[in-house]
Amino acid sequence: MKKFGWKGLFAGLLQGIFLLYTTVICVGPFIWVIISSFKTNKEILDSAFALPTSYAFDGYVRALDMSPIFHFFGNSVWISVINTIISVLVVAMAAYVLARFHFWGKKAFTLLLSSSLLVPVSALLMPIYLLMAQIGLLDTKASLILVYAALGLPTSLFILRGSFLSIPREIEEAAAIDGAGPLRIFFIVVLPMARSGLATAATLHFLTSWNEFMFALVLTKSESVRTLPLALNYFSSQFSFDYTAMFAAITMSVLPSILVYILLQEQVTSSLVAGSVKG
Amino acid sequence: MKPKKTTLAAFLLPCILLFLLIYLVPLVLVAVSSFANWRIGQPLSFAGLSNYVQAFHDKNVRAAVGHTLLWVIAQATIHVFLGTLLAFILAKKFRGWKVFRTVCMLPNVISTAALAMILLNVFKTDGGLVNGLISLLTGSKFEWNWYFNSSTALPAVTLGWLLYPGMITILMLAAITSIPNDLLEAARIDGATSLQINLRVILPMVRNTLGTSVIVAATSMLKEFELIYLTTNGGPGNATLNLPLYIYKTAFTENNYSYSNAMSVLLILLGVLIVYAINRLFRMEESDY
């Protein structure tokens, strides 16, 4: 049913140009960084576009020497995984109660929790720092796990409440008649049925904490607890005269995110959409 | 099924504690101390509105609020337009459309800190991608320090988020593709061109998501921190300063806690105002279909 004419051709051409522009802008810098990670310092400074003369991994070896990226990577994985599990579990319990039961103060409570959506967390940077100093958690992974667990709390709450509301009540009632207690009903019956909501909340939460920078900057100092995003803060000074190593370090710190995104992009995309619309 | 009160409390308690510790107590602390005089090495005292008066006259606050408003407007218009345009193109689902969806999301899925480090090198004086490109096109060696010249720092920083609307694209794409196909078919049978369908049928139907996109884009500018911190650190002077960065600097390099907290209050109020304005603009609560 498609009619071809000059107009259609022109529109197609414009769209093609826009897609090309998007690709160049979005992928160009990555490819440039990866290629540069194989060039020598002199080659990098001489020409931004010349290809490397050899493809040795010297830069990578030196980068790992100066900055233990795998260690930071491990810290990031640990902190993100633990706080995601804690957060999703804690929020799921609250969301379940809010979705299922009526009690005094429920409306006010939901409103209070969702109001935190309007507070940019950078506004709370300083008091959170003081609180962590007070309870003696500064410069520990626990401080980041605690803070990250609270980030995005209202978004997770809305997503999970929605998925609990869509589960028919009768199944829980049947389980209760069979003698299961509330904890058992929640963990054995309800949670498995809310799988997709849990996956959405967990994906969003993991992404947020995996990429978080500001609290990591303020709450941690030592290398042993440093996360991957914060490690990038030190690249400029660590690799000030070794651009090859800096490009290698950048490549190593972004590749895992890119690979995981490409593999799980349907899940990530639908989670991001759900998170924005709910939030 | 009527659960015991203790069960309800047990289910809610962890969430309440987390909320209290990370949101409510800090929020109260911010609000209360913004009326105090509180900095390192000085006794705590009541200061009334003096922090706010000082903020009103502080040229750094003016610069920070001005940049934030500029960025909010640029994100809400140019950024959302670019993302929406891409979504409309990809919604045709031509062969390989998913590749472009992945491509446009790449700068958004890596951490902003990593994007900042990449852009820092892209805009570098020696051997940077931008200078290299200009040298290549003009034939003579071009050297310019984009992030450290007051005339180019602001545009260079702005490009770091303005040109990467992947998030808007996936939001709008999801909304466009969920429109029932028979509706578009009906428009086509009535003789509407594809441009007319896009502008007159699809665009009004995805108005809510467009509003959400504008809010997402605009509010992201209230939180922007690491891209500025890692590239220009707010400078040169205060040419790229914004409120989160100024709050951070005031609290952690000048140790003026109460002043920092007064600006946090301003940031929160600014955010509420912006979200309210966008909601009014898009009449978000009403649905058309």
GROMACS .gro file of N, CA and C in nm, chain A residues 127-222:
model
  288
  127PRO      N    1   2.324   1.587   5.541
  127PRO     CA    2   2.272   1.519   5.661
  127PRO      C    3   2.295   1.368   5.658
  128ILE      N    4   2.290   1.306   5.541
  128ILE     CA    5   2.314   1.162   5.536
  128ILE      C    6   2.460   1.133   5.572
  129TYR      N    7   2.548   1.220   5.525
  129TYR     CA    8   2.689   1.206   5.563
  129TYR      C    9   2.706   1.214   5.715
  130LEU      N   10   2.639   1.313   5.776
  130LEU     CA   11   2.649   1.329   5.921
  130LEU      C   12   2.592   1.208   5.995
  131LEU      N   13   2.477   1.158   5.946
  131LEU     CA   14   2.416   1.041   6.011
  131LEU      C   15   2.510   0.921   6.005
  132MET      N   16   2.570   0.900   5.887
  132MET     CA   17   2.662   0.787   5.872
  132MET      C   18   2.783   0.804   5.963
  133ALA      N   19   2.828   0.930   5.978
  133ALA     CA   20   2.941   0.955   6.067
  133ALA      C   21   2.900   0.923   6.211
  134GLN      N   22   2.775   0.960   6.245
  134GLN     CA   23   2.726   0.936   6.381
  134GLN      C   24   2.719   0.787   6.414
  135ILE      N   25   2.668   0.706   6.319
  135ILE     CA   26   2.659   0.562   6.350
  135ILE      C   27   2.788   0.490   6.312
  136GLY      N   28   2.891   0.565   6.277
  136GLY     CA   29   3.022   0.505   6.257
  136GLY      C   30   3.034   0.420   6.133
  137LEU      N   31   2.957   0.453   6.030
  137LEU     CA   32   2.964   0.371   5.908
  137LEU      C   33   3.041   0.438   5.795
  138LEU      N   34   3.100   0.555   5.820
  138LEU     CA   35   3.173   0.622   5.713
  138LEU      C   36   3.283   0.533   5.658
  139ASP      N   37   3.302   0.540   5.526
  139ASP     CA   38   3.407   0.464   5.461
  139ASP      C   39   3.389   0.312   5.477
  140THR      N   40   3.264   0.267   5.479
  140THR     CA   41   3.238   0.122   5.478
  140THR      C   42   3.142   0.091   5.365
  141LYS      N   43   3.143  -0.037   5.323
  141LYS     CA   44   3.046  -0.077   5.221
  141LYS      C   45   2.905  -0.071   5.277
  142ALA      N   46   2.893  -0.094   5.409
  142ALA     CA   47   2.760  -0.095   5.470
  142ALA      C   48   2.690   0.039   5.451
  143SER      N   49   2.766   0.149   5.458
  143SER     CA   50   2.701   0.280   5.444
  143SER      C   51   2.640   0.294   5.305
  144LEU      N   52   2.713   0.250   5.204
  144LEU     CA   53   2.658   0.260   5.068
  144LEU      C   54   2.540   0.165   5.051
  145ILE      N   55   2.550   0.045   5.107
  145ILE     CA   56   2.439  -0.051   5.095
  145ILE      C   57   2.313   0.009   5.157
  146LEU      N   58   2.329   0.071   5.273
  146LEU     CA   59   2.215   0.130   5.342
  146LEU      C   60   2.153   0.245   5.263
  147VAL      N   61   2.238   0.335   5.216
  147VAL     CA   62   2.186   0.451   5.143
  147VAL      C   63   2.124   0.408   5.010
  148TYR      N   64   2.194   0.322   4.937
  148TYR     CA   65   2.142   0.278   4.808
  148TYR      C   66   2.009   0.204   4.823
  149ALA      N   67   1.996   0.128   4.934
  149ALA     CA   68   1.873   0.052   4.955
  149ALA      C   69   1.752   0.145   4.959
  150ALA      N   70   1.775   0.269   5.005
  150ALA     CA   71   1.663   0.363   5.016
  150ALA      C   72   1.638   0.440   4.887
  151LEU      N   73   1.738   0.446   4.800
  151LEU     CA   74   1.719   0.520   4.674
  151LEU      C   75   1.613   0.452   4.591
  152GLY      N   76   1.527   0.531   4.531
  152GLY     CA   77   1.426   0.473   4.444
  152GLY      C   78   1.321   0.394   4.518
  153LEU      N   79   1.313   0.415   4.650
  153LEU     CA   80   1.215   0.343   4.731
  153LEU      C   81   1.071   0.364   4.682
  154PRO      N   82   1.028   0.488   4.655
  154PRO     CA   83   0.890   0.507   4.611
  154PRO      C   84   0.860   0.439   4.477
  155THR      N   85   0.958   0.442   4.384
  155THR     CA   86   0.935   0.378   4.254
  155THR      C   87   0.914   0.229   4.271
  156SER      N   88   1.003   0.164   4.349
  156SER     CA   89   0.987   0.021   4.374
  156SER      C   90   0.853  -0.006   4.440
  157LEU      N   91   0.815   0.081   4.533
  157LEU     CA   92   0.690   0.061   4.606
  157LEU      C   93   0.571   0.058   4.510
  158PHE      N   94   0.569   0.153   4.415
  158PHE     CA   95   0.457   0.158   4.322
  158PHE      C   96   0.455   0.038   4.230
  159ILE      N   97   0.572   0.000   4.180
  159ILE     CA   98   0.579  -0.115   4.091
  159ILE      C   99   0.531  -0.242   4.162
  160LEU      N  100   0.581  -0.263   4.284
  160LEU     CA  101   0.549  -0.386   4.356
  160LEU      C  102   0.403  -0.387   4.403
  161ARG      N  103   0.354  -0.271   4.448
  161ARG     CA  104   0.215  -0.263   4.491
  161ARG      C  105   0.125  -0.301   4.374
  162GLY      N  106   0.158  -0.250   4.256
  162GLY     CA  107   0.080  -0.281   4.137
  162GLY      C  108   0.079  -0.430   4.107
  163SER      N  109   0.196  -0.493   4.122
  163SER     CA  110   0.198  -0.635   4.086
  163SER      C  111   0.130  -0.720   4.193
  164PHE      N  112   0.131  -0.675   4.320
  164PHE     CA  113   0.057  -0.750   4.422
  164PHE      C  114  -0.094  -0.734   4.403
  165LEU      N  115  -0.136  -0.616   4.361
  165LEU     CA  116  -0.279  -0.592   4.339
  165LEU      C  117  -0.333  -0.682   4.229
  166SER      N  118  -0.244  -0.720   4.134
  166SER     CA  119  -0.292  -0.801   4.022
  166SER      C  120  -0.298  -0.950   4.056
  167ILE      N  121  -0.253  -0.987   4.175
  167ILE     CA  122  -0.260  -1.128   4.214
  167ILE      C  123  -0.394  -1.154   4.283
  168PRO      N  124  -0.468  -1.257   4.238
  168PRO     CA  125  -0.599  -1.282   4.301
  168PRO      C  126  -0.584  -1.321   4.450
  169ARG      N  127  -0.670  -1.262   4.531
  169ARG     CA  128  -0.672  -1.284   4.675
  169ARG      C  129  -0.699  -1.429   4.714
  170GLU      N  130  -0.778  -1.498   4.629
  170GLU     CA  131  -0.830  -1.631   4.668
  170GLU      C  132  -0.718  -1.729   4.700
  171ILE      N  133  -0.606  -1.716   4.625
  171ILE     CA  134  -0.498  -1.811   4.646
  171ILE      C  135  -0.443  -1.799   4.787
  172GLU      N  136  -0.427  -1.672   4.832
  172GLU     CA  137  -0.376  -1.652   4.968
  172GLU      C  138  -0.476  -1.703   5.071
  173GLU      N  139  -0.605  -1.679   5.042
  173GLU     CA  140  -0.707  -1.725   5.137
  173GLU      C  141  -0.705  -1.876   5.148
  174ALA      N  142  -0.689  -1.942   5.034
  174ALA     CA  143  -0.681  -2.089   5.036
  174ALA      C  144  -0.561  -2.134   5.118
  175ALA      N  145  -0.448  -2.065   5.101
  175ALA     CA  146  -0.328  -2.102   5.175
  175ALA      C  147  -0.351  -2.080   5.325
  176ALA      N  148  -0.424  -1.972   5.359
  176ALA     CA  149  -0.450  -1.943   5.499
  176ALA      C  150  -0.538  -2.050   5.561
  177ILE      N  151  -0.638  -2.095   5.484
  177ILE     CA  152  -0.727  -2.200   5.533
  177ILE      C  153  -0.648  -2.329   5.555
  178ASP      N  154  -0.551  -2.354   5.467
  178ASP     CA  155  -0.465  -2.471   5.483
  178ASP      C  156  -0.371  -2.457   5.601
  179GLY      N  157  -0.374  -2.344   5.669
  179GLY     CA  158  -0.296  -2.330   5.791
  179GLY      C  159  -0.163  -2.259   5.776
  180ALA      N  160  -0.137  -2.195   5.663
  180ALA     CA  161  -0.010  -2.125   5.647
  180ALA      C  162  -0.016  -1.990   5.717
  181GLY      N  163   0.091  -1.954   5.786
  181GLY     CA  164   0.098  -1.825   5.853
  181GLY      C  165   0.129  -1.715   5.755
  182PRO      N  166   0.116  -1.589   5.797
  182PRO     CA  167   0.138  -1.476   5.706
  182PRO      C  168   0.277  -1.473   5.643
  183LEU      N  169   0.379  -1.505   5.719
  183LEU     CA  170   0.515  -1.503   5.665
  183LEU      C  171   0.528  -1.606   5.554
  184ARG      N  172   0.472  -1.726   5.584
  184ARG     CA  173   0.480  -1.834   5.488
  184ARG      C  174   0.402  -1.800   5.362
  185ILE      N  175   0.284  -1.744   5.381
  185ILE     CA  176   0.203  -1.706   5.264
  185ILE      C  177   0.280  -1.608   5.178
  186PHE      N  178   0.342  -1.510   5.245
  186PHE     CA  179   0.413  -1.407   5.171
  186PHE      C  180   0.529  -1.465   5.091
  187PHE      N  181   0.612  -1.545   5.159
  187PHE     CA  182   0.735  -1.591   5.092
  187PHE      C  183   0.712  -1.705   4.995
  188ILE      N  184   0.620  -1.799   5.032
  188ILE     CA  185   0.604  -1.918   4.948
  188ILE      C  186   0.498  -1.897   4.841
  189VAL      N  187   0.393  -1.821   4.874
  189VAL     CA  188   0.281  -1.811   4.779
  189VAL      C  189   0.286  -1.681   4.699
  190VAL      N  190   0.298  -1.568   4.769
  190VAL     CA  191   0.281  -1.439   4.702
  190VAL      C  192   0.404  -1.398   4.619
  191LEU      N  193   0.520  -1.403   4.682
  191LEU     CA  194   0.641  -1.356   4.613
  191LEU      C  195   0.665  -1.425   4.478
  192PRO      N  196   0.654  -1.559   4.472
  192PRO     CA  197   0.676  -1.623   4.340
  192PRO      C  198   0.577  -1.576   4.235
  193MET      N  199   0.457  -1.537   4.278
  193MET     CA  200   0.360  -1.493   4.178
  193MET      C  201   0.387  -1.349   4.131
  194ALA      N  202   0.464  -1.275   4.210
  194ALA     CA  203   0.494  -1.136   4.173
  194ALA      C  204   0.628  -1.126   4.103
  195ARG      N  205   0.674  -1.239   4.047
  195ARG     CA  206   0.807  -1.245   3.986
  195ARG      C  207   0.839  -1.128   3.894
  196SER      N  208   0.747  -1.098   3.802
  196SER     CA  209   0.784  -0.998   3.700
  196SER      C  210   0.799  -0.860   3.763
  197GLY      N  211   0.712  -0.828   3.858
  197GLY     CA  212   0.725  -0.700   3.929
  197GLY      C  213   0.855  -0.693   4.007
  198LEU      N  214   0.890  -0.805   4.072
  198LEU     CA  215   1.015  -0.810   4.147
  198LEU      C  216   1.134  -0.790   4.055
  199ALA      N  217   1.127  -0.855   3.937
  199ALA     CA  218   1.238  -0.842   3.842
  199ALA      C  219   1.252  -0.697   3.795
  200THR      N  220   1.138  -0.633   3.768
  200THR     CA  221   1.141  -0.493   3.724
  200THR      C  222   1.203  -0.405   3.831
  201ALA      N  223   1.153  -0.418   3.955
  201ALA     CA  224   1.205  -0.334   4.064
  201ALA      C  225   1.353  -0.361   4.086
  202ALA      N  226   1.391  -0.489   4.082
  202ALA     CA  227   1.531  -0.524   4.107
  202ALA      C  228   1.622  -0.469   3.997
  203THR      N  229   1.577  -0.481   3.871
  203THR     CA  230   1.659  -0.430   3.761
  203THR      C  231   1.684  -0.281   3.776
  204LEU      N  232   1.574  -0.206   3.799
  204LEU     CA  233   1.587  -0.061   3.816
  204LEU      C  234   1.680  -0.028   3.931
  205HIS      N  235   1.658  -0.098   4.041
  205HIS     CA  236   1.735  -0.069   4.161
  205HIS      C  237   1.882  -0.099   4.139
  206PHE      N  238   1.908  -0.213   4.075
  206PHE     CA  239   2.047  -0.250   4.049
  206PHE      C  240   2.116  -0.146   3.962
  207LEU      N  241   2.047  -0.103   3.856
  207LEU     CA  242   2.105  -0.002   3.766
  207LEU      C  243   2.139   0.126   3.842
  208THR      N  244   2.046   0.172   3.925
  208THR     CA  245   2.069   0.295   4.001
  208THR      C  246   2.191   0.282   4.090
  209SER      N  247   2.198   0.172   4.165
  209SER     CA  248   2.309   0.163   4.260
  209SER      C  249   2.440   0.130   4.188
  210TRP      N  250   2.432   0.057   4.078
  210TRP     CA  251   2.553   0.025   4.003
  210TRP      C  252   2.621   0.151   3.952
  211ASN      N  253   2.541   0.251   3.911
  211ASN     CA  254   2.597   0.371   3.852
  211ASN      C  255   2.614   0.488   3.948
  212GLU      N  256   2.574   0.470   4.074
  212GLU     CA  257   2.571   0.583   4.167
  212GLU      C  258   2.712   0.636   4.193
  213PHE      N  259   2.725   0.767   4.198
  213PHE     CA  260   2.856   0.829   4.213
  213PHE      C  261   2.865   0.920   4.336
  214MET      N  262   2.764   1.006   4.354
  214MET     CA  263   2.773   1.114   4.451
  214MET      C  264   2.790   1.064   4.594
  215PHE      N  265   2.706   0.969   4.637
  215PHE     CA  266   2.719   0.919   4.773
  215PHE      C  267   2.849   0.842   4.791
  216ALA      N  268   2.890   0.769   4.687
  216ALA     CA  269   3.018   0.698   4.695
  216ALA      C  270   3.131   0.797   4.717
  217LEU      N  271   3.122   0.912   4.651
  217LEU     CA  272   3.224   1.015   4.664
  217LEU      C  273   3.229   1.071   4.806
  218VAL      N  274   3.111   1.093   4.863
  218VAL     CA  275   3.106   1.158   4.994
  218VAL      C  276   3.128   1.060   5.108
  219LEU      N  277   3.074   0.938   5.093
  219LEU     CA  278   3.074   0.846   5.207
  219LEU      C  279   3.196   0.755   5.213
  220THR      N  280   3.270   0.738   5.103
  220THR     CA  281   3.385   0.647   5.109
  220THR      C  282   3.513   0.719   5.067
  221LYS      N  283   3.623   0.668   5.117
  221LYS     CA  284   3.754   0.727   5.086
  221LYS      C  285   3.854   0.621   5.040
  222SER      N  286   3.865   0.513   5.117
  222SER     CA  287   3.975   0.420   5.093
  222SER      C  288   3.950   0.331   4.971
   0.00000   0.00000   0.00000
